[in-house]
Amino acid sequence: MGRFVPYGVEINGTLVGAITEQSIDSGVEVSTEVTAGATAPQYGEINKIQSMGKFTTSDIPTILGILGSRGVVLSGAGFVLYQLDKEEAGTIKSTSVHRKVAIATGLVVPRTLTAQQGSRATLACEVFAIYDGTNKPVTVTTDIALPTGITDLVGFHLGEAIIAAQTITRKTALSIDFGITVNPEYDDGESYARSLHIAEVNPKLTVTTHDVAKFGDAAIPLDGVLGTHANTSVVLRKRTRGTGAFATGEVHTKITAAGVVSLDNITRASTNGPHEMGVNVTTLDDQTNDMLVLAFDHDLDPEV
């Protein structure tokens, strides 16, 4: 009997490693009804199936390079979640005894990017499955060989944050909610959705910091300020593997945004701990750029 553990995922033919979580929810909704003369239901049915995959990875440039800030439509092999079969001693079985669970048709979107002091940044993603009229939205294949090329070699950490031209220091966390609302569409009495659409894209950035001096009329006032792509950005710094140093060259990730800059909380603290505050950027469409502009070739020290 196999003991299957997470491995990598594949999106439209590109492998993604550094996976920390993976799942596929069935999304099955069962309906029953109690009718006259009865106290217990006699009839029941499945009236909706909206299966959804989820995964989290630390390979920020690879996954955002595939998805961008708005997601990607599945094509070709679609989305594949690999399940790795291990021996009791923890070694990987060398034969073709592994599994893959696939969603051929649908949409993959970035959901939440999280970076905290002392930990690698991660990106949680969602996969919306739809029915192509022939194949079930989710399929499984057993007794397969594992794909090669899945690695876990990168780590990205908190870096520079400039919000409405204010350099935020002493940061402890960064969160980016990509704010994508996806609406599956059902019709013809079917339990599967055959189509879906993105109804809204409204990302939000939150920087948590001990730099509470940035609250004030000369910096970030209580009634807010407008940030632009030119003066609002966050950086994820790539660490050199096996060291505490950060890599040199154009290998870091920079994200810019425009929108309403406001305070999540002005200040909070407990016992003898330092005060902290949260700075939000609720993004707006500037009619020129994407809501979030992603660059994977940022140089921390371009003059060197």
PDB file of C-alpha atoms in Angstrom:
ATOM      1  CA  MET A   1       0.000   0.000   0.000  1.00  0.00           C
ATOM      2  CA  GLY A   2       1.402   3.357  -1.032  1.00  0.00           C
ATOM      3  CA  ARG A   3       2.053   6.311   1.213  1.00  0.00           C
ATOM      4  CA  PHE A   4       1.664   9.336  -1.018  1.00  0.00           C
ATOM      5  CA  VAL A   5       3.171  12.701  -0.101  1.00  0.00           C
ATOM      6  CA  PRO A   6       3.321  16.072  -1.921  1.00  0.00           C
ATOM      7  CA  TYR A   7       5.744  16.553  -4.781  1.00  0.00           C
ATOM      8  CA  GLY A   8       5.638  19.237  -7.466  1.00  0.00           C
ATOM      9  CA  VAL A   9       2.915  20.686  -9.648  1.00  0.00           C
ATOM     10  CA  GLU A  10       2.799  21.415 -13.367  1.00  0.00           C
ATOM     11  CA  ILE A  11       1.004  24.260 -15.123  1.00  0.00           C
ATOM     12  CA  ASN A  12       0.645  24.180 -18.911  1.00  0.00           C
ATOM     13  CA  GLY A  13       3.791  22.077 -19.188  1.00  0.00           C
ATOM     14  CA  THR A  14       5.988  24.034 -16.750  1.00  0.00           C
ATOM     15  CA  LEU A  15       7.064  22.326 -13.527  1.00  0.00           C
ATOM     16  CA  VAL A  16       6.930  24.213 -10.232  1.00  0.00           C
ATOM     17  CA  GLY A  17       8.891  23.018  -7.201  1.00  0.00           C
ATOM     18  CA  ALA A  18       9.393  24.269  -3.644  1.00  0.00           C
ATOM     19  CA  ILE A  19       5.845  23.138  -2.830  1.00  0.00           C
ATOM     20  CA  THR A  20       4.812  23.385   0.819  1.00  0.00           C
ATOM     21  CA  GLU A  21       1.097  22.592   0.467  1.00  0.00           C
ATOM     22  CA  GLN A  22      -1.099  21.036  -2.212  1.00  0.00           C
ATOM     23  CA  SER A  23      -4.697  19.865  -2.363  1.00  0.00           C
ATOM     24  CA  ILE A  24      -7.709  19.407  -4.612  1.00  0.00           C
ATOM     25  CA  ASP A  25     -11.139  19.930  -3.070  1.00  0.00           C
ATOM     26  CA  SER A  26     -14.031  18.068  -4.667  1.00  0.00           C
ATOM     27  CA  GLY A  27     -16.427  21.010  -4.356  1.00  0.00           C
ATOM     28  CA  VAL A  28     -19.386  18.628  -4.262  1.00  0.00           C
ATOM     29  CA  GLU A  29     -22.645  20.103  -2.958  1.00  0.00           C
ATOM     30  CA  VAL A  30     -25.283  17.561  -1.921  1.00  0.00           C
ATOM     31  CA  SER A  31     -28.921  18.624  -1.694  1.00  0.00           C
ATOM     32  CA  THR A  32     -31.658  16.743   0.165  1.00  0.00           C
ATOM     33  CA  GLU A  33     -35.278  17.686   0.774  1.00  0.00           C
ATOM     34  CA  VAL A  34     -37.915  16.707   3.317  1.00  0.00           C
ATOM     35  CA  THR A  35     -41.386  16.713   1.797  1.00  0.00           C
ATOM     36  CA  ALA A  36     -44.916  16.402   3.158  1.00  0.00           C
ATOM     37  CA  GLY A  37     -45.625  13.395   5.360  1.00  0.00           C
ATOM     38  CA  ALA A  38     -41.951  12.710   6.130  1.00  0.00           C
ATOM     39  CA  THR A  39     -39.410  13.824   8.720  1.00  0.00           C
ATOM     40  CA  ALA A  40     -36.405  12.448   6.895  1.00  0.00           C
ATOM     41  CA  PRO A  41     -35.349  13.066   3.295  1.00  0.00           C
ATOM     42  CA  GLN A  42     -36.050  10.348   0.743  1.00  0.00           C
ATOM     43  CA  TYR A  43     -34.608  12.144  -2.265  1.00  0.00           C
ATOM     44  CA  GLY A  44     -31.128  13.581  -2.579  1.00  0.00           C
ATOM     45  CA  GLU A  45     -28.846  14.682  -5.371  1.00  0.00           C
ATOM     46  CA  ILE A  46     -25.581  16.380  -6.180  1.00  0.00           C
ATOM     47  CA  ASN A  47     -26.569  19.733  -7.611  1.00  0.00           C
ATOM     48  CA  LYS A  48     -23.168  21.412  -8.003  1.00  0.00           C
ATOM     49  CA  ILE A  49     -19.560  20.311  -8.390  1.00  0.00           C
ATOM     50  CA  GLN A  50     -16.956  23.066  -8.331  1.00  0.00           C
ATOM     51  CA  SER A  51     -13.639  21.316  -7.853  1.00  0.00           C
ATOM     52  CA  MET A  52     -10.687  23.480  -6.887  1.00  0.00           C
ATOM     53  CA  GLY A  53      -6.982  22.853  -6.584  1.00  0.00           C
ATOM     54  CA  LYS A  54      -4.743  24.718  -4.163  1.00  0.00           C
ATOM     55  CA  PHE A  55      -0.996  24.848  -3.738  1.00  0.00           C
ATOM     56  CA  THR A  56       1.676  26.973  -2.099  1.00  0.00           C
ATOM     57  CA  THR A  57       5.235  27.447  -3.328  1.00  0.00           C
ATOM     58  CA  SER A  58       8.379  29.345  -2.347  1.00  0.00           C
ATOM     59  CA  ASP A  59       9.554  29.644  -5.955  1.00  0.00           C
ATOM     60  CA  ILE A  60       8.142  33.133  -6.400  1.00  0.00           C
ATOM     61  CA  PRO A  61       9.663  34.084  -9.802  1.00  0.00           C
ATOM     62  CA  THR A  62       8.708  30.809 -11.475  1.00  0.00           C
ATOM     63  CA  ILE A  63       5.082  30.812 -10.381  1.00  0.00           C
ATOM     64  CA  LEU A  64       4.524  34.532 -10.984  1.00  0.00           C
ATOM     65  CA  GLY A  65       6.296  34.177 -14.319  1.00  0.00           C
ATOM     66  CA  ILE A  66       3.608  31.658 -15.278  1.00  0.00           C
ATOM     67  CA  LEU A  67       0.583  33.349 -13.723  1.00  0.00           C
ATOM     68  CA  GLY A  68       1.418  37.039 -13.799  1.00  0.00           C
ATOM     69  CA  SER A  69      -0.773  39.091 -11.486  1.00  0.00           C
ATOM     70  CA  ARG A  70      -4.086  37.979 -13.071  1.00  0.00           C
ATOM     71  CA  GLY A  71      -3.701  34.232 -13.581  1.00  0.00           C
ATOM     72  CA  VAL A  72      -3.525  31.970 -16.614  1.00  0.00           C
ATOM     73  CA  VAL A  73      -6.021  29.850 -18.557  1.00  0.00           C
ATOM     74  CA  LEU A  74      -5.197  26.142 -18.573  1.00  0.00           C
ATOM     75  CA  SER A  75      -4.200  24.555 -21.869  1.00  0.00           C
ATOM     76  CA  GLY A  76      -2.362  21.485 -23.057  1.00  0.00           C
ATOM     77  CA  ALA A  77      -1.667  19.211 -20.064  1.00  0.00           C
ATOM     78  CA  GLY A  78      -3.367  21.769 -17.821  1.00  0.00           C
ATOM     79  CA  PHE A  79      -2.732  21.599 -14.083  1.00  0.00           C
ATOM     80  CA  VAL A  80      -1.104  18.478 -12.675  1.00  0.00           C
ATOM     81  CA  LEU A  81      -0.586  17.716  -8.989  1.00  0.00           C
ATOM     82  CA  TYR A  82       1.970  14.968  -8.429  1.00  0.00           C
ATOM     83  CA  GLN A  83       1.752  12.528  -5.526  1.00  0.00           C
ATOM     84  CA  LEU A  84       5.011  10.898  -4.538  1.00  0.00           C
ATOM     85  CA  ASP A  85       5.103   7.328  -3.180  1.00  0.00           C
ATOM     86  CA  LYS A  86       7.775   6.736  -0.531  1.00  0.00           C
ATOM     87  CA  GLU A  87       9.199   3.698   1.175  1.00  0.00           C
ATOM     88  CA  GLU A  88       8.644   3.304   4.901  1.00  0.00           C
ATOM     89  CA  ALA A  89      12.218   4.492   5.481  1.00  0.00           C
ATOM     90  CA  GLY A  90      11.493   7.701   3.591  1.00  0.00           C
ATOM     91  CA  THR A  91      13.264   6.956   0.316  1.00  0.00           C
ATOM     92  CA  ILE A  92      11.483   7.613  -2.965  1.00  0.00           C
ATOM     93  CA  LYS A  93      10.285   4.500  -4.752  1.00  0.00           C
ATOM     94  CA  SER A  94      12.199   4.162  -8.012  1.00  0.00           C
ATOM     95  CA  THR A  95       9.530   2.331  -9.980  1.00  0.00           C
ATOM     96  CA  SER A  96       6.463   3.756 -11.730  1.00  0.00           C
ATOM     97  CA  VAL A  97       4.175   3.672  -8.708  1.00  0.00           C
ATOM     98  CA  HIS A  98       3.426   7.369  -8.310  1.00  0.00           C
ATOM     99  CA  ARG A  99       0.223   9.274  -9.079  1.00  0.00           C
ATOM    100  CA  LYS A 100      -0.947  12.469 -10.701  1.00  0.00           C
ATOM    101  CA  VAL A 101      -4.230  14.290 -10.270  1.00  0.00           C
ATOM    102  CA  ALA A 102      -5.048  16.604 -13.170  1.00  0.00           C
ATOM    103  CA  ILE A 103      -7.354  19.490 -14.029  1.00  0.00           C
ATOM    104  CA  ALA A 104      -7.288  19.889 -17.794  1.00  0.00           C
ATOM    105  CA  THR A 105      -9.550  22.905 -18.229  1.00  0.00           C
ATOM    106  CA  GLY A 106      -9.938  25.983 -16.093  1.00  0.00           C
ATOM    107  CA  LEU A 107      -7.995  28.850 -14.590  1.00  0.00           C
ATOM    108  CA  VAL A 108      -5.060  29.220 -12.171  1.00  0.00           C
ATOM    109  CA  VAL A 109      -4.805  32.429 -10.144  1.00  0.00           C
ATOM    110  CA  PRO A 110      -2.373  33.766  -7.545  1.00  0.00           C
ATOM    111  CA  ARG A 111      -4.172  34.264  -4.247  1.00  0.00           C
ATOM    112  CA  THR A 112      -1.863  35.509  -1.455  1.00  0.00           C
ATOM    113  CA  LEU A 113       1.849  36.294  -1.299  1.00  0.00           C
ATOM    114  CA  THR A 114       3.250  36.270   2.232  1.00  0.00           C
ATOM    115  CA  ALA A 115       6.702  37.245   3.479  1.00  0.00           C
ATOM    116  CA  GLN A 116       7.557  37.326   7.165  1.00  0.00           C
ATOM    117  CA  GLN A 117      10.738  38.113   9.026  1.00  0.00           C
ATOM    118  CA  GLY A 118      12.847  34.965   9.315  1.00  0.00           C
ATOM    119  CA  SER A 119      10.967  32.898   6.720  1.00  0.00           C
ATOM    120  CA  ARG A 120      10.983  32.425   2.974  1.00  0.00           C
ATOM    121  CA  ALA A 121       8.221  34.166   1.080  1.00  0.00           C
ATOM    122  CA  THR A 122       5.439  31.926  -0.202  1.00  0.00           C
ATOM    123  CA  LEU A 123       2.669  32.303  -2.758  1.00  0.00           C
ATOM    124  CA  ALA A 124      -0.660  30.505  -2.353  1.00  0.00           C
ATOM    125  CA  CYS A 125      -2.555  29.797  -5.586  1.00  0.00           C
ATOM    126  CA  GLU A 126      -5.947  28.417  -6.593  1.00  0.00           C
ATOM    127  CA  VAL A 127      -7.010  26.313  -9.574  1.00  0.00           C
ATOM    128  CA  PHE A 128     -10.627  26.563 -10.781  1.00  0.00           C
ATOM    129  CA  ALA A 129     -11.809  23.511 -12.727  1.00  0.00           C
ATOM    130  CA  ILE A 130     -14.489  23.575 -15.421  1.00  0.00           C
ATOM    131  CA  TYR A 131     -16.091  20.870 -17.581  1.00  0.00           C
ATOM    132  CA  ASP A 132     -15.116  20.573 -21.221  1.00  0.00           C
ATOM    133  CA  GLY A 133     -18.224  18.577 -22.137  1.00  0.00           C
ATOM    134  CA  THR A 134     -16.411  15.251 -22.377  1.00  0.00           C
ATOM    135  CA  ASN A 135     -13.886  14.671 -19.598  1.00  0.00           C
ATOM    136  CA  LYS A 136     -14.478  14.957 -15.871  1.00  0.00           C
ATOM    137  CA  PRO A 137     -12.964  18.166 -14.481  1.00  0.00           C
ATOM    138  CA  VAL A 138     -10.616  16.184 -12.230  1.00  0.00           C
ATOM    139  CA  THR A 139      -8.896  12.961 -13.297  1.00  0.00           C
ATOM    140  CA  VAL A 140      -6.313  10.686 -11.695  1.00  0.00           C
ATOM    141  CA  THR A 141      -3.575   8.587 -13.310  1.00  0.00           C
ATOM    142  CA  THR A 142      -1.819   5.890 -11.325  1.00  0.00           C
ATOM    143  CA  ASP A 143       1.465   4.023 -11.683  1.00  0.00           C
ATOM    144  CA  ILE A 144       3.431   6.809 -13.316  1.00  0.00           C
ATOM    145  CA  ALA A 145       7.089   7.766 -13.261  1.00  0.00           C
ATOM    146  CA  LEU A 146       7.963  11.042 -11.600  1.00  0.00           C
ATOM    147  CA  PRO A 147       8.906  14.001 -13.797  1.00  0.00           C
ATOM    148  CA  THR A 148      12.476  15.224 -13.549  1.00  0.00           C
ATOM    149  CA  GLY A 149      13.603  18.800 -13.035  1.00  0.00           C
ATOM    150  CA  ILE A 150      11.634  19.726  -9.918  1.00  0.00           C
ATOM    151  CA  THR A 151      13.944  21.570  -7.509  1.00  0.00           C
ATOM    152  CA  ASP A 152      13.872  23.707  -4.370  1.00  0.00           C
ATOM    153  CA  LEU A 153      16.847  26.028  -4.668  1.00  0.00           C
ATOM    154  CA  VAL A 154      15.604  29.584  -4.065  1.00  0.00           C
ATOM    155  CA  GLY A 155      14.498  31.700  -1.146  1.00  0.00           C
ATOM    156  CA  PHE A 156      13.109  35.247  -1.214  1.00  0.00           C
ATOM    157  CA  HIS A 157      12.869  37.525   1.807  1.00  0.00           C
ATOM    158  CA  LEU A 158      11.682  40.955   2.878  1.00  0.00           C
ATOM    159  CA  GLY A 159      13.420  43.774   1.072  1.00  0.00           C
ATOM    160  CA  GLU A 160      12.975  47.457   0.414  1.00  0.00           C
ATOM    161  CA  ALA A 161       9.471  48.912   0.696  1.00  0.00           C
ATOM    162  CA  ILE A 162       8.701  52.396  -0.575  1.00  0.00           C
ATOM    163  CA  ILE A 163       5.089  53.476  -0.100  1.00  0.00           C
ATOM    164  CA  ALA A 164       3.983  56.827  -1.535  1.00  0.00           C
ATOM    165  CA  ALA A 165       7.649  57.924  -1.611  1.00  0.00           C
ATOM    166  CA  GLN A 166       8.134  56.947   2.056  1.00  0.00           C
ATOM    167  CA  THR A 167      10.876  54.380   2.681  1.00  0.00           C
ATOM    168  CA  ILE A 168       9.477  51.967   5.248  1.00  0.00           C
ATOM    169  CA  THR A 169      12.164  50.476   7.493  1.00  0.00           C
ATOM    170  CA  ARG A 170      12.054  47.804  10.221  1.00  0.00           C
ATOM    171  CA  LYS A 171       9.517  45.679   8.365  1.00  0.00           C
ATOM    172  CA  THR A 172       8.301  42.418   9.882  1.00  0.00           C
ATOM    173  CA  ALA A 173       5.813  41.223   7.265  1.00  0.00           C
ATOM    174  CA  LEU A 174       4.479  41.778   3.757  1.00  0.00           C
ATOM    175  CA  SER A 175       1.191  40.452   2.441  1.00  0.00           C
ATOM    176  CA  ILE A 176      -0.228  40.821  -1.060  1.00  0.00           C
ATOM    177  CA  ASP A 177      -3.809  39.752  -1.657  1.00  0.00           C
ATOM    178  CA  PHE A 178      -4.145  39.555  -5.432  1.00  0.00           C
ATOM    179  CA  GLY A 179      -7.869  40.257  -5.067  1.00  0.00           C
ATOM    180  CA  ILE A 180      -9.101  38.127  -7.969  1.00  0.00           C
ATOM    181  CA  THR A 181     -12.789  37.220  -7.929  1.00  0.00           C
ATOM    182  CA  VAL A 182     -13.604  34.254 -10.180  1.00  0.00           C
ATOM    183  CA  ASN A 183     -17.223  33.389 -11.039  1.00  0.00           C
ATOM    184  CA  PRO A 184     -17.960  29.925 -12.459  1.00  0.00           C
ATOM    185  CA  GLU A 185     -21.107  29.810 -14.616  1.00  0.00           C
ATOM    186  CA  TYR A 186     -23.710  27.019 -14.497  1.00  0.00           C
ATOM    187  CA  ASP A 187     -26.540  26.386 -16.947  1.00  0.00           C
ATOM    188  CA  ASP A 188     -28.630  23.713 -18.701  1.00  0.00           C
ATOM    189  CA  GLY A 189     -29.269  21.974 -15.377  1.00  0.00           C
ATOM    190  CA  GLU A 190     -25.726  20.612 -15.233  1.00  0.00           C
ATOM    191  CA  SER A 191     -23.790  20.190 -12.015  1.00  0.00           C
ATOM    192  CA  TYR A 192     -20.499  21.243 -13.608  1.00  0.00           C
ATOM    193  CA  ALA A 193     -19.581  24.746 -14.714  1.00  0.00           C
ATOM    194  CA  ARG A 194     -18.615  24.873 -18.384  1.00  0.00           C
ATOM    195  CA  SER A 195     -17.260  28.416 -18.262  1.00  0.00           C
ATOM    196  CA  LEU A 196     -16.019  31.012 -15.820  1.00  0.00           C
ATOM    197  CA  HIS A 197     -14.883  34.606 -15.829  1.00  0.00           C
ATOM    198  CA  ILE A 198     -12.860  36.994 -13.719  1.00  0.00           C
ATOM    199  CA  ALA A 199     -15.363  39.452 -12.301  1.00  0.00           C
ATOM    200  CA  GLU A 200     -12.959  41.682 -10.375  1.00  0.00           C
ATOM    201  CA  VAL A 201      -9.247  42.303  -9.852  1.00  0.00           C
ATOM    202  CA  ASN A 202      -8.543  44.435  -6.780  1.00  0.00           C
ATOM    203  CA  PRO A 203      -5.166  43.678  -5.182  1.00  0.00           C
ATOM    204  CA  LYS A 204      -4.173  44.943  -1.739  1.00  0.00           C
ATOM    205  CA  LEU A 205      -0.691  45.223  -0.246  1.00  0.00           C
ATOM    206  CA  THR A 206      -0.062  45.362   3.502  1.00  0.00           C
ATOM    207  CA  VAL A 207       3.328  46.125   5.049  1.00  0.00           C
ATOM    208  CA  THR A 208       3.728  45.568   8.796  1.00  0.00           C
ATOM    209  CA  THR A 209       6.503  47.633  10.354  1.00  0.00           C
ATOM    210  CA  HIS A 210       8.033  48.901  13.606  1.00  0.00           C
ATOM    211  CA  ASP A 211       8.695  52.186  11.793  1.00  0.00           C
ATOM    212  CA  VAL A 212       5.721  53.933  13.412  1.00  0.00           C
ATOM    213  CA  ALA A 213       7.348  57.311  12.760  1.00  0.00           C
ATOM    214  CA  LYS A 214       5.980  57.058   9.233  1.00  0.00           C
ATOM    215  CA  PHE A 215       2.533  58.010  10.575  1.00  0.00           C
ATOM    216  CA  GLY A 216       2.008  61.746  10.337  1.00  0.00           C
ATOM    217  CA  ASP A 217       0.967  64.561   8.034  1.00  0.00           C
ATOM    218  CA  ALA A 218       4.469  64.786   6.573  1.00  0.00           C
ATOM    219  CA  ALA A 219       4.546  61.066   5.738  1.00  0.00           C
ATOM    220  CA  ILE A 220       1.390  58.900   5.720  1.00  0.00           C
ATOM    221  CA  PRO A 221      -1.479  60.946   7.190  1.00  0.00           C
ATOM    222  CA  LEU A 222      -4.619  59.592   8.793  1.00  0.00           C
ATOM    223  CA  ASP A 223      -6.692  60.645   5.781  1.00  0.00           C
ATOM    224  CA  GLY A 224      -4.378  58.773   3.409  1.00  0.00           C
ATOM    225  CA  VAL A 225      -2.355  59.612   0.333  1.00  0.00           C
ATOM    226  CA  LEU A 226      -2.280  58.475  -3.293  1.00  0.00           C
ATOM    227  CA  GLY A 227       0.563  56.161  -4.285  1.00  0.00           C
ATOM    228  CA  THR A 228       1.764  55.687  -7.864  1.00  0.00           C
ATOM    229  CA  HIS A 229       3.785  53.035  -9.656  1.00  0.00           C
ATOM    230  CA  ALA A 230       6.658  55.532  -9.673  1.00  0.00           C
ATOM    231  CA  ASN A 231       6.743  55.924  -5.875  1.00  0.00           C
ATOM    232  CA  THR A 232       5.222  52.712  -4.472  1.00  0.00           C
ATOM    233  CA  SER A 233       7.080  49.396  -4.599  1.00  0.00           C
ATOM    234  CA  VAL A 234       8.135  46.389  -2.567  1.00  0.00           C
ATOM    235  CA  VAL A 235      11.126  44.131  -3.137  1.00  0.00           C
ATOM    236  CA  LEU A 236      11.669  40.470  -2.348  1.00  0.00           C
ATOM    237  CA  ARG A 237      15.387  39.799  -1.944  1.00  0.00           C
ATOM    238  CA  LYS A 238      16.864  36.524  -3.145  1.00  0.00           C
ATOM    239  CA  ARG A 239      19.179  34.937  -0.611  1.00  0.00           C
ATOM    240  CA  THR A 240      22.318  33.133  -1.708  1.00  0.00           C
ATOM    241  CA  ARG A 241      21.661  29.469  -1.074  1.00  0.00           C
ATOM    242  CA  GLY A 242      23.450  28.124   1.992  1.00  0.00           C
ATOM    243  CA  THR A 243      24.356  31.576   3.347  1.00  0.00           C
ATOM    244  CA  GLY A 244      22.859  34.549   5.131  1.00  0.00           C
ATOM    245  CA  ALA A 245      23.881  36.915   2.339  1.00  0.00           C
ATOM    246  CA  PHE A 246      21.729  38.231  -0.456  1.00  0.00           C
ATOM    247  CA  ALA A 247      22.552  37.540  -4.074  1.00  0.00           C
ATOM    248  CA  THR A 248      24.112  40.141  -6.336  1.00  0.00           C
ATOM    249  CA  GLY A 249      22.888  41.121  -9.771  1.00  0.00           C
ATOM    250  CA  GLU A 250      19.490  41.285 -11.436  1.00  0.00           C
ATOM    251  CA  VAL A 251      17.896  38.352  -9.599  1.00  0.00           C
ATOM    252  CA  HIS A 252      15.486  39.967  -7.150  1.00  0.00           C
ATOM    253  CA  THR A 253      11.735  40.532  -7.475  1.00  0.00           C
ATOM    254  CA  LYS A 254      10.168  44.004  -7.477  1.00  0.00           C
ATOM    255  CA  ILE A 255       6.434  44.745  -7.439  1.00  0.00           C
ATOM    256  CA  THR A 256       4.985  48.202  -8.021  1.00  0.00           C
ATOM    257  CA  ALA A 257       1.444  49.404  -7.443  1.00  0.00           C
ATOM    258  CA  ALA A 258      -0.738  52.487  -7.509  1.00  0.00           C
ATOM    259  CA  GLY A 259      -3.630  53.229  -5.194  1.00  0.00           C
ATOM    260  CA  VAL A 260      -4.934  54.543  -1.913  1.00  0.00           C
ATOM    261  CA  VAL A 261      -2.347  54.391   0.856  1.00  0.00           C
ATOM    262  CA  SER A 262      -3.869  54.131   4.327  1.00  0.00           C
ATOM    263  CA  LEU A 263      -3.060  52.839   7.784  1.00  0.00           C
ATOM    264  CA  ASP A 264      -4.296  49.419   8.854  1.00  0.00           C
ATOM    265  CA  ASN A 265      -3.598  50.376  12.457  1.00  0.00           C
ATOM    266  CA  ILE A 266      -1.786  53.467  13.690  1.00  0.00           C
ATOM    267  CA  THR A 267       0.105  51.609  16.385  1.00  0.00           C
ATOM    268  CA  ARG A 268      -0.095  48.589  18.654  1.00  0.00           C
ATOM    269  CA  ALA A 269       2.207  46.948  21.180  1.00  0.00           C
ATOM    270  CA  SER A 270       2.162  44.649  24.195  1.00  0.00           C
ATOM    271  CA  THR A 271       4.236  44.523  27.393  1.00  0.00           C
ATOM    272  CA  ASN A 272       7.757  45.706  26.489  1.00  0.00           C
ATOM    273  CA  GLY A 273       7.553  44.906  22.803  1.00  0.00           C
ATOM    274  CA  PRO A 274       8.018  47.552  20.121  1.00  0.00           C
ATOM    275  CA  HIS A 275       5.073  49.375  18.621  1.00  0.00           C
ATOM    276  CA  GLU A 276       4.114  48.361  15.098  1.00  0.00           C
ATOM    277  CA  MET A 277       1.701  49.570  12.462  1.00  0.00           C
ATOM    278  CA  GLY A 278       0.281  48.328   9.208  1.00  0.00           C
ATOM    279  CA  VAL A 279       0.413  50.277   5.952  1.00  0.00           C
ATOM    280  CA  ASN A 280      -2.092  49.336   3.241  1.00  0.00           C
ATOM    281  CA  VAL A 281      -2.105  50.004  -0.471  1.00  0.00           C
ATOM    282  CA  THR A 282      -5.567  49.421  -1.940  1.00  0.00           C
ATOM    283  CA  THR A 283      -4.765  49.379  -5.624  1.00  0.00           C
ATOM    284  CA  LEU A 284      -6.375  51.470  -8.335  1.00  0.00           C
ATOM    285  CA  ASP A 285      -6.213  51.203 -12.118  1.00  0.00           C
ATOM    286  CA  ASP A 286      -4.056  54.070 -13.406  1.00  0.00           C
ATOM    287  CA  GLN A 287      -5.192  53.302 -16.994  1.00  0.00           C
ATOM    288  CA  THR A 288      -1.584  52.659 -18.034  1.00  0.00           C
ATOM    289  CA  ASN A 289      -0.095  49.795 -16.020  1.00  0.00           C
ATOM    290  CA  ASP A 290      -1.289  46.467 -14.693  1.00  0.00           C
ATOM    291  CA  MET A 291      -2.640  46.701 -11.169  1.00  0.00           C
ATOM    292  CA  LEU A 292       0.580  45.039 -10.007  1.00  0.00           C
ATOM    293  CA  VAL A 293       3.684  45.353 -12.170  1.00  0.00           C
ATOM    294  CA  LEU A 294       6.067  42.437 -11.661  1.00  0.00           C
ATOM    295  CA  ALA A 295       9.799  42.487 -12.415  1.00  0.00           C
ATOM    296  CA  PHE A 296      12.103  39.529 -11.741  1.00  0.00           C
ATOM    297  CA  ASP A 297      15.370  41.244 -12.702  1.00  0.00           C
ATOM    298  CA  HIS A 298      15.700  43.855  -9.965  1.00  0.00           C
ATOM    299  CA  ASP A 299      19.243  44.720  -8.849  1.00  0.00           C
ATOM    300  CA  LEU A 300      19.703  45.744  -5.220  1.00  0.00           C
ATOM    301  CA  ASP A 301      22.854  47.704  -6.055  1.00  0.00           C
ATOM    302  CA  PRO A 302      22.875  48.570  -9.762  1.00  0.00           C
ATOM    303  CA  GLU A 303      25.946  50.786  -9.399  1.00  0.00           C
ATOM    304  CA  VAL A 304      28.198  47.851  -8.504  1.00  0.00           C
TER     305      VAL A 304
END
